[in-house]
Short mmCIF file of the N, C-alpha and C atoms (twelve columns), coordinates in Angstrom:
data_MODEL
# 
_entry.id   MODEL 
# 
loop_
_atom_site.group_PDB 
_atom_site.id 
_atom_site.type_symbol 
_atom_site.label_atom_id 
_atom_site.label_alt_id 
_atom_site.label_comp_id 
_atom_site.label_asym_id 
_atom_site.label_seq_id 
_atom_site.Cartn_x 
_atom_site.Cartn_y 
_atom_site.Cartn_z 
_atom_site.pdbx_PDB_model_num 
ATOM 1   N N  . MET A 1   33.329 228.399 163.661 1 
ATOM 2   C CA . MET A 1   35.167 227.860 163.859 1 
ATOM 3   C C  . MET A 1   34.539 226.656 164.651 1 
ATOM 4   N N  . ALA A 2   35.823 226.074 163.803 1 
ATOM 5   C CA . ALA A 2   36.275 224.957 164.177 1 
ATOM 6   C C  . ALA A 2   37.617 224.925 165.398 1 
ATOM 7   N N  . LYS A 3   37.722 223.348 166.429 1 
ATOM 8   C CA . LYS A 3   37.864 222.991 166.707 1 
ATOM 9   C C  . LYS A 3   39.184 222.027 166.121 1 
ATOM 10  N N  . ILE A 4   40.406 221.904 165.792 1 
ATOM 11  C CA . ILE A 4   40.719 221.242 164.649 1 
ATOM 12  C C  . ILE A 4   42.322 220.678 165.541 1 
ATOM 13  N N  . THR A 5   42.519 219.551 166.299 1 
ATOM 14  C CA . THR A 5   43.768 218.883 166.135 1 
ATOM 15  C C  . THR A 5   44.375 218.577 165.509 1 
ATOM 16  N N  . TYR A 6   45.132 218.685 164.936 1 
ATOM 17  C CA . TYR A 6   46.552 218.297 163.983 1 
ATOM 18  C C  . TYR A 6   47.958 217.808 165.043 1 
ATOM 19  N N  . ILE A 7   48.023 216.492 164.676 1 
ATOM 20  C CA . ILE A 7   49.167 215.517 164.979 1 
ATOM 21  C C  . ILE A 7   50.297 215.651 163.966 1 
ATOM 22  N N  . GLU A 8   51.358 215.802 164.730 1 
ATOM 23  C CA . GLU A 8   52.491 215.895 163.722 1 
ATOM 24  C C  . GLU A 8   53.275 213.743 163.722 1 
ATOM 25  N N  . HIS A 9   53.528 213.767 162.569 1 
ATOM 26  C CA . HIS A 9   54.285 212.757 162.461 1 
ATOM 27  C C  . HIS A 9   54.341 211.445 163.848 1 
ATOM 28  N N  . GLY A 10  55.265 212.526 164.467 1 
ATOM 29  C CA . GLY A 10  56.194 212.101 165.846 1 
ATOM 30  C C  . GLY A 10  55.124 212.396 167.260 1 
ATOM 31  N N  . GLY A 11  53.995 212.712 167.585 1 
ATOM 32  C CA . GLY A 11  52.929 212.869 167.990 1 
ATOM 33  C C  . GLY A 11  52.959 213.807 168.502 1 
ATOM 34  N N  . LYS A 12  53.750 215.257 167.738 1 
ATOM 35  C CA . LYS A 12  53.015 216.701 168.644 1 
ATOM 36  C C  . LYS A 12  51.977 216.826 168.233 1 
ATOM 37  N N  . GLU A 13  51.105 217.429 168.968 1 
ATOM 38  C CA . GLU A 13  49.894 218.410 168.827 1 
ATOM 39  C C  . GLU A 13  49.554 219.549 168.729 1 
ATOM 40  N N  . HIS A 14  48.423 220.047 167.191 1 
ATOM 41  C CA . HIS A 14  48.689 221.432 167.627 1 
ATOM 42  C C  . HIS A 14  47.494 221.878 166.930 1 
ATOM 43  N N  . VAL A 15  46.475 222.621 168.211 1 
ATOM 44  C CA . VAL A 15  45.366 222.226 168.436 1 
ATOM 45  C C  . VAL A 15  44.522 223.920 168.015 1 
ATOM 46  N N  . VAL A 16  44.440 224.334 166.963 1 
ATOM 47  C CA . VAL A 16  43.894 225.465 166.088 1 
ATOM 48  C C  . VAL A 16  42.076 225.359 166.139 1 
ATOM 49  N N  . GLU A 17  41.889 226.791 166.384 1 
ATOM 50  C CA . GLU A 17  40.625 226.898 165.571 1 
ATOM 51  C C  . GLU A 17  40.836 227.390 164.478 1 
ATOM 52  N N  . VAL A 18  39.725 226.955 163.168 1 
ATOM 53  C CA . VAL A 18  40.330 227.245 162.271 1 
ATOM 54  C C  . VAL A 18  38.162 227.840 161.100 1 
ATOM 55  N N  . ALA A 19  38.570 228.873 160.577 1 
ATOM 56  C CA . ALA A 19  37.076 229.358 160.747 1 
ATOM 57  C C  . ALA A 19  36.348 228.672 159.277 1 
ATOM 58  N N  . ASN A 20  34.782 228.571 159.814 1 
ATOM 59  C CA . ASN A 20  34.543 228.161 158.515 1 
ATOM 60  C C  . ASN A 20  34.422 228.801 157.473 1 
ATOM 61  N N  . GLY A 21  34.151 227.592 156.056 1 
ATOM 62  C CA . GLY A 21  34.751 228.340 155.039 1 
ATOM 63  C C  . GLY A 21  35.986 227.606 154.479 1 
ATOM 64  N N  . LEU A 22  37.331 227.973 155.307 1 
ATOM 65  C CA . LEU A 22  38.412 227.347 154.296 1 
ATOM 66  C C  . LEU A 22  38.416 225.828 155.022 1 
ATOM 67  N N  . THR A 23  39.882 225.599 154.746 1 
ATOM 68  C CA . THR A 23  39.557 224.081 154.447 1 
ATOM 69  C C  . THR A 23  40.515 223.569 155.310 1 
ATOM 70  N N  . VAL A 24  40.561 222.611 155.713 1 
ATOM 71  C CA . VAL A 24  41.358 221.921 156.677 1 
ATOM 72  C C  . VAL A 24  42.467 222.109 156.432 1 
ATOM 73  N N  . MET A 25  42.550 221.992 154.724 1 
ATOM 74  C CA . MET A 25  44.744 222.185 154.554 1 
ATOM 75  C C  . MET A 25  44.945 223.669 155.012 1 
ATOM 76  N N  . GLU A 26  44.293 224.374 154.657 1 
ATOM 77  C CA . GLU A 26  44.357 226.270 154.214 1 
ATOM 78  C C  . GLU A 26  44.342 227.039 156.196 1 
ATOM 79  N N  . GLY A 27  44.073 225.682 157.689 1 
ATOM 80  C CA . GLY A 27  44.235 226.349 157.965 1 
ATOM 81  C C  . GLY A 27  45.234 226.068 159.381 1 
ATOM 82  N N  . ALA A 28  45.589 224.646 158.551 1 
ATOM 83  C CA . ALA A 28  47.403 224.118 158.723 1 
ATOM 84  C C  . ALA A 28  48.302 224.930 158.133 1 
ATOM 85  N N  . ARG A 29  48.040 225.728 157.600 1 
ATOM 86  C CA . ARG A 29  48.826 226.318 156.308 1 
ATOM 87  C C  . ARG A 29  49.260 227.742 157.213 1 
ATOM 88  N N  . ASP A 30  48.092 228.416 157.462 1 
ATOM 89  C CA . ASP A 30  47.200 229.469 158.256 1 
ATOM 90  C C  . ASP A 30  47.606 229.380 159.323 1 
ATOM 91  N N  . ASN A 31  48.451 228.391 160.767 1 
ATOM 92  C CA . ASN A 31  48.990 228.289 161.199 1 
ATOM 93  C C  . ASN A 31  49.783 227.419 161.644 1 
ATOM 94  N N  . ASN A 32  50.785 227.647 160.597 1 
ATOM 95  C CA . ASN A 32  52.392 227.447 160.395 1 
ATOM 96  C C  . ASN A 32  52.603 225.970 160.910 1 
ATOM 97  N N  . ILE A 33  51.538 224.263 160.761 1 
ATOM 98  C CA . ILE A 33  51.547 223.646 161.226 1 
ATOM 99  C C  . ILE A 33  52.262 222.202 160.263 1 
ATOM 100 N N  . PRO A 34  53.119 222.120 160.557 1 
ATOM 101 C CA . PRO A 34  54.447 221.631 159.806 1 
ATOM 102 C C  . PRO A 34  54.095 220.121 159.395 1 
ATOM 103 N N  . GLY A 35  54.468 219.395 158.713 1 
ATOM 104 C CA . GLY A 35  53.603 218.158 157.826 1 
ATOM 105 C C  . GLY A 35  52.726 218.249 157.226 1 
ATOM 106 N N  . ILE A 36  51.848 219.208 156.492 1 
ATOM 107 C CA . ILE A 36  50.749 219.613 155.613 1 
ATOM 108 C C  . ILE A 36  51.875 220.564 154.410 1 
ATOM 109 N N  . GLU A 37  52.340 220.084 153.451 1 
ATOM 110 C CA . GLU A 37  53.165 221.038 152.063 1 
ATOM 111 C C  . GLU A 37  52.143 221.231 151.117 1 
ATOM 112 N N  . ALA A 38  51.368 221.011 150.564 1 
ATOM 113 C CA . ALA A 38  49.802 221.952 149.512 1 
ATOM 114 C C  . ALA A 38  51.138 222.672 148.582 1 
ATOM 115 N N  . ASP A 39  51.659 221.839 148.240 1 
ATOM 116 C CA . ASP A 39  52.188 221.824 146.913 1 
ATOM 117 C C  . ASP A 39  51.074 223.300 145.876 1 
ATOM 118 N N  . CYS A 40  50.180 222.508 145.733 1 
ATOM 119 C CA . CYS A 40  49.384 222.146 144.874 1 
ATOM 120 C C  . CYS A 40  48.714 223.723 145.098 1 
ATOM 121 N N  . GLY A 41  48.599 224.293 146.526 1 
ATOM 122 C CA . GLY A 41  47.769 225.087 147.211 1 
ATOM 123 C C  . GLY A 41  46.072 224.569 147.313 1 
ATOM 124 N N  . GLY A 42  46.090 224.084 147.229 1 
ATOM 125 C CA . GLY A 42  44.028 223.358 147.415 1 
ATOM 126 C C  . GLY A 42  43.594 223.193 146.302 1 
ATOM 127 N N  . ALA A 43  44.518 222.708 144.942 1 
ATOM 128 C CA . ALA A 43  43.035 222.291 144.242 1 
ATOM 129 C C  . ALA A 43  43.585 220.533 143.398 1 
ATOM 130 N N  . CYS A 44  43.614 220.032 144.537 1 
ATOM 131 C CA . CYS A 44  43.067 218.661 144.790 1 
ATOM 132 C C  . CYS A 44  44.093 218.198 143.097 1 
ATOM 133 N N  . ALA A 45  45.580 218.514 142.941 1 
ATOM 134 C CA . ALA A 45  46.256 218.018 142.074 1 
ATOM 135 C C  . ALA A 45  47.468 217.844 142.520 1 
ATOM 136 N N  . CYS A 46  48.477 217.630 143.917 1 
ATOM 137 C CA . CYS A 46  48.836 216.767 144.927 1 
ATOM 138 C C  . CYS A 46  48.645 215.947 145.499 1 
ATOM 139 N N  . SER A 47  49.508 215.195 146.246 1 
ATOM 140 C CA . SER A 47  48.616 214.873 147.605 1 
ATOM 141 C C  . SER A 47  50.158 215.262 148.812 1 
ATOM 142 N N  . THR A 48  50.398 216.117 148.638 1 
ATOM 143 C CA . THR A 48  50.730 216.834 149.622 1 
ATOM 144 C C  . THR A 48  50.137 217.256 151.252 1 
ATOM 145 N N  . CYS A 49  48.942 217.117 150.898 1 
ATOM 146 C CA . CYS A 49  48.100 217.587 152.507 1 
ATOM 147 C C  . CYS A 49  47.880 216.400 152.532 1 
ATOM 148 N N  . HIS A 50  48.195 215.776 152.411 1 
ATOM 149 C CA . HIS A 50  47.523 213.758 152.421 1 
ATOM 150 C C  . HIS A 50  47.445 213.795 154.623 1 
ATOM 151 N N  . VAL A 51  46.344 213.133 155.108 1 
ATOM 152 C CA . VAL A 51  46.222 213.158 156.487 1 
ATOM 153 C C  . VAL A 51  45.820 211.653 156.805 1 
ATOM 154 N N  . TYR A 52  45.916 211.136 157.664 1 
ATOM 155 C CA . TYR A 52  45.300 209.538 158.696 1 
ATOM 156 C C  . TYR A 52  44.057 210.795 159.542 1 
ATOM 157 N N  . VAL A 53  42.449 210.596 158.906 1 
ATOM 158 C CA . VAL A 53  41.461 210.960 160.191 1 
ATOM 159 C C  . VAL A 53  41.423 210.086 161.317 1 
ATOM 160 N N  . SER A 54  41.011 210.206 162.154 1 
ATOM 161 C CA . SER A 54  40.903 210.090 163.586 1 
ATOM 162 C C  . SER A 54  39.776 208.708 163.156 1 
ATOM 163 N N  . PRO A 55  39.522 207.621 163.804 1 
ATOM 164 C CA . PRO A 55  38.993 206.527 162.981 1 
ATOM 165 C C  . PRO A 55  37.027 207.319 163.497 1 
ATOM 166 N N  . ASP A 56  36.890 207.265 165.105 1 
ATOM 167 C CA . ASP A 56  35.872 208.016 164.903 1 
ATOM 168 C C  . ASP A 56  35.291 209.256 164.112 1 
ATOM 169 N N  . TRP A 57  36.675 209.800 163.481 1 
ATOM 170 C CA . TRP A 57  35.417 210.506 161.741 1 
ATOM 171 C C  . TRP A 57  35.573 210.802 161.189 1 
ATOM 172 N N  . VAL A 58  35.938 209.282 160.092 1 
ATOM 173 C CA . VAL A 58  35.423 208.516 159.214 1 
ATOM 174 C C  . VAL A 58  34.175 208.571 158.810 1 
ATOM 175 N N  . GLU A 59  33.409 208.068 159.418 1 
ATOM 176 C CA . GLU A 59  31.735 208.320 158.954 1 
ATOM 177 C C  . GLU A 59  31.333 209.332 158.812 1 
ATOM 178 N N  . LYS A 60  31.767 210.654 159.380 1 
ATOM 179 C CA . LYS A 60  31.255 211.985 159.837 1 
ATOM 180 C C  . LYS A 60  31.734 212.854 158.743 1 
ATOM 181 N N  . LEU A 61  32.810 212.315 157.959 1 
ATOM 182 C CA . LEU A 61  33.176 213.288 156.521 1 
ATOM 183 C C  . LEU A 61  32.375 213.336 154.866 1 
ATOM 184 N N  . PRO A 62  31.669 214.390 154.556 1 
ATOM 185 C CA . PRO A 62  31.589 214.023 153.521 1 
ATOM 186 C C  . PRO A 62  32.153 213.174 152.461 1 
ATOM 187 N N  . ALA A 63  32.261 211.624 152.164 1 
ATOM 188 C CA . ALA A 63  32.838 211.415 150.730 1 
ATOM 189 C C  . ALA A 63  33.608 211.529 150.145 1 
ATOM 190 N N  . LYS A 64  35.031 210.822 149.572 1 
ATOM 191 C CA . LYS A 64  36.052 211.513 148.712 1 
ATOM 192 C C  . LYS A 64  35.022 211.342 147.627 1 
ATOM 193 N N  . ASP A 65  35.650 212.647 146.374 1 
ATOM 194 C CA . ASP A 65  35.149 212.141 145.551 1 
ATOM 195 C C  . ASP A 65  36.672 211.618 144.644 1 
ATOM 196 N N  . SER A 66  36.140 211.105 143.245 1 
ATOM 197 C CA . SER A 66  36.930 210.699 142.880 1 
ATOM 198 C C  . SER A 66  38.463 211.244 142.021 1 
ATOM 199 N N  . MET A 67  38.308 212.349 141.712 1 
ATOM 200 C CA . MET A 67  39.382 212.795 142.197 1 
ATOM 201 C C  . MET A 67  39.630 213.504 143.264 1 
ATOM 202 N N  . GLU A 68  39.929 212.984 144.781 1 
ATOM 203 C CA . GLU A 68  40.467 212.763 145.517 1 
ATOM 204 C C  . GLU A 68  40.804 211.623 145.963 1 
ATOM 205 N N  . GLU A 69  40.032 210.738 145.351 1 
ATOM 206 C CA . GLU A 69  40.527 209.050 145.328 1 
ATOM 207 C C  . GLU A 69  41.850 208.320 144.114 1 
ATOM 208 N N  . ASP A 70  42.002 209.688 143.010 1 
ATOM 209 C CA . ASP A 70  43.135 209.356 142.366 1 
ATOM 210 C C  . ASP A 70  43.556 210.022 143.310 1 
ATOM 211 N N  . MET A 71  44.113 210.664 143.818 1 
ATOM 212 C CA . MET A 71  44.993 211.804 143.583 1 
ATOM 213 C C  . MET A 71  46.039 210.968 145.245 1 
ATOM 214 N N  . LEU A 72  44.922 210.516 145.994 1 
ATOM 215 C CA . LEU A 72  45.626 210.061 147.067 1 
ATOM 216 C C  . LEU A 72  46.506 208.556 146.601 1 
ATOM 217 N N  . ASP A 73  45.974 207.672 145.335 1 
ATOM 218 C CA . ASP A 73  46.494 206.897 144.770 1 
ATOM 219 C C  . ASP A 73  48.191 207.108 144.980 1 
ATOM 220 N N  . PHE A 74  48.980 208.411 145.266 1 
ATOM 221 C CA . PHE A 74  49.888 209.336 144.224 1 
ATOM 222 C C  . PHE A 74  51.032 209.647 146.394 1 
ATOM 223 N N  . ALA A 75  49.870 209.706 147.598 1 
ATOM 224 C CA . ALA A 75  49.917 209.525 148.940 1 
ATOM 225 C C  . ALA A 75  50.852 208.938 148.861 1 
ATOM 226 N N  . TYR A 76  51.517 209.243 150.533 1 
ATOM 227 C CA . TYR A 76  52.951 207.767 151.035 1 
ATOM 228 C C  . TYR A 76  51.756 207.437 151.969 1 
ATOM 229 N N  . GLU A 77  52.209 205.899 151.936 1 
ATOM 230 C CA . GLU A 77  51.464 205.844 152.870 1 
ATOM 231 C C  . GLU A 77  50.053 205.286 152.929 1 
ATOM 232 N N  . PRO A 78  49.128 205.901 151.654 1 
ATOM 233 C CA . PRO A 78  47.572 205.823 151.647 1 
ATOM 234 C C  . PRO A 78  46.952 204.481 152.670 1 
ATOM 235 N N  . ASP A 79  46.020 205.058 153.859 1 
ATOM 236 C CA . ASP A 79  44.775 203.837 153.822 1 
ATOM 237 C C  . ASP A 79  43.659 203.435 153.798 1 
ATOM 238 N N  . ALA A 80  42.869 202.762 152.898 1 
ATOM 239 C CA . ALA A 80  41.903 203.104 152.057 1 
ATOM 240 C C  . ALA A 80  40.934 203.707 152.768 1 
ATOM 241 N N  . ALA A 81  40.658 203.142 154.453 1 
ATOM 242 C CA . ALA A 81  39.551 204.224 155.870 1 
ATOM 243 C C  . ALA A 81  39.594 205.293 155.753 1 
ATOM 244 N N  . ARG A 82  41.059 205.457 155.884 1 
ATOM 245 C CA . ARG A 82  41.384 206.591 156.987 1 
ATOM 246 C C  . ARG A 82  42.471 208.348 156.034 1 
ATOM 247 N N  . SER A 83  42.408 207.557 155.306 1 
ATOM 248 C CA . SER A 83  43.624 208.884 153.781 1 
ATOM 249 C C  . SER A 83  42.367 209.993 152.898 1 
ATOM 250 N N  . ARG A 84  42.866 211.060 154.458 1 
ATOM 251 C CA . ARG A 84  42.062 211.781 153.254 1 
ATOM 252 C C  . ARG A 84  43.063 213.094 153.103 1 
ATOM 253 N N  . LEU A 85  42.435 213.649 152.013 1 
ATOM 254 C CA . LEU A 85  43.716 215.797 151.373 1 
ATOM 255 C C  . LEU A 85  42.718 216.466 152.393 1 
ATOM 256 N N  . THR A 86  43.513 217.067 152.882 1 
ATOM 257 C CA . THR A 86  43.056 218.471 153.751 1 
ATOM 258 C C  . THR A 86  42.425 219.108 152.995 1 
ATOM 259 N N  . CYS A 87  43.424 219.498 151.737 1 
ATOM 260 C CA . CYS A 87  41.939 220.763 150.888 1 
ATOM 261 C C  . CYS A 87  40.839 220.464 150.378 1 
ATOM 262 N N  . GLN A 88  40.030 219.529 150.602 1 
ATOM 263 C CA . GLN A 88  39.079 218.695 150.017 1 
ATOM 264 C C  . GLN A 88  38.277 219.195 151.358 1 
ATOM 265 N N  . LEU A 89  38.522 218.989 152.252 1 
ATOM 266 C CA . LEU A 89  37.850 219.100 153.127 1 
ATOM 267 C C  . LEU A 89  37.478 220.605 153.948 1 
ATOM 268 N N  . LYS A 90  35.867 220.933 153.295 1 
ATOM 269 C CA . LYS A 90  35.477 222.250 153.627 1 
ATOM 270 C C  . LYS A 90  35.224 222.077 155.384 1 
ATOM 271 N N  . VAL A 91  35.887 223.400 155.646 1 
ATOM 272 C CA . VAL A 91  35.786 223.483 157.326 1 
ATOM 273 C C  . VAL A 91  33.546 224.217 158.090 1 
ATOM 274 N N  . THR A 92  33.825 223.341 158.805 1 
ATOM 275 C CA . THR A 92  31.772 223.764 158.489 1 
ATOM 276 C C  . THR A 92  31.717 223.801 160.922 1 
ATOM 277 N N  . ASP A 93  31.091 224.426 161.656 1 
ATOM 278 C CA . ASP A 93  30.529 223.664 162.709 1 
ATOM 279 C C  . ASP A 93  30.904 222.295 162.835 1 
ATOM 280 N N  . ALA A 94  30.054 221.698 162.250 1 
ATOM 281 C CA . ALA A 94  30.133 219.862 162.278 1 
ATOM 282 C C  . ALA A 94  31.800 219.738 162.082 1 
ATOM 283 N N  . LEU A 95  32.123 219.815 161.693 1 
ATOM 284 C CA . LEU A 95  33.782 219.580 161.987 1 
ATOM 285 C C  . LEU A 95  34.581 219.868 163.613 1 
ATOM 286 N N  . ASP A 96  34.052 220.410 164.185 1 
ATOM 287 C CA . ASP A 96  34.558 220.929 165.844 1 
ATOM 288 C C  . ASP A 96  35.136 219.576 166.431 1 
ATOM 289 N N  . GLY A 97  35.933 219.484 166.647 1 
ATOM 290 C CA . GLY A 97  36.668 218.583 167.207 1 
ATOM 291 C C  . GLY A 97  37.806 217.771 165.775 1 
ATOM 292 N N  . LEU A 98  37.655 217.537 165.478 1 
ATOM 293 C CA . LEU A 98  38.535 216.722 163.980 1 
ATOM 294 C C  . LEU A 98  39.624 216.569 164.304 1 
ATOM 295 N N  . VAL A 99  40.650 215.109 164.384 1 
ATOM 296 C CA . VAL A 99  41.596 214.878 165.226 1 
ATOM 297 C C  . VAL A 99  41.866 214.184 163.332 1 
ATOM 298 N N  . VAL A 100 43.269 215.319 163.610 1 
ATOM 299 C CA . VAL A 100 44.192 214.155 161.858 1 
ATOM 300 C C  . VAL A 100 45.601 214.452 161.685 1 
ATOM 301 N N  . GLN A 101 45.608 212.906 161.543 1 
ATOM 302 C CA . GLN A 101 47.623 212.898 161.513 1 
ATOM 303 C C  . GLN A 101 48.064 212.876 160.635 1 
ATOM 304 N N  . MET A 102 49.237 213.593 160.449 1 
ATOM 305 C CA . MET A 102 50.320 213.723 159.490 1 
ATOM 306 C C  . MET A 102 50.925 212.363 158.932 1 
ATOM 307 N N  . PRO A 103 50.704 211.638 158.515 1 
ATOM 308 C CA . PRO A 103 51.969 210.769 157.717 1 
ATOM 309 C C  . PRO A 103 53.314 211.084 158.372 1 
ATOM 310 N N  . GLU A 104 54.682 209.847 158.133 1 
ATOM 311 C CA . GLU A 104 55.609 210.295 157.708 1 
ATOM 312 C C  . GLU A 104 56.537 211.298 157.418 1 
ATOM 313 N N  . LYS A 105 55.753 211.016 155.702 1 
ATOM 314 C CA . LYS A 105 56.444 212.674 155.161 1 
ATOM 315 C C  . LYS A 105 55.296 212.001 154.274 1 
ATOM 316 N N  . GLN A 106 54.955 213.764 153.259 1 
ATOM 317 C CA . GLN A 106 54.351 213.428 152.106 1 
ATOM 318 C C  . GLN A 106 55.422 212.917 151.072 1 
ATOM 319 N N  . ILE A 107 54.671 213.480 149.653 1 
ATOM 320 C CA . ILE A 107 55.496 212.424 148.291 1 
ATOM 321 C C  . ILE A 107 54.885 214.267 147.725 1 
# 
């Protein structure tokens, strides 16, 4: 289980525990956290679960694969270093303390 902090665009923080094996997107969905729409349900077929990863976490996460890179091209104001799709981040104990911030909107 990992404690993950989701920060809404306006600054409101939600700290929730997410079970190992779920994705960061599923953690947001299951805890009714606004700002992550996840229209495709986690199939990496849209960019509506886009977040900005806290700078100190960028290097700790697995690298983006080509499909995630392609989908991020459709995200709202992507940041080459910090943007990730939460459906592609599988929760493990190693993600305990992860902080993600939602963009102003999802496309």
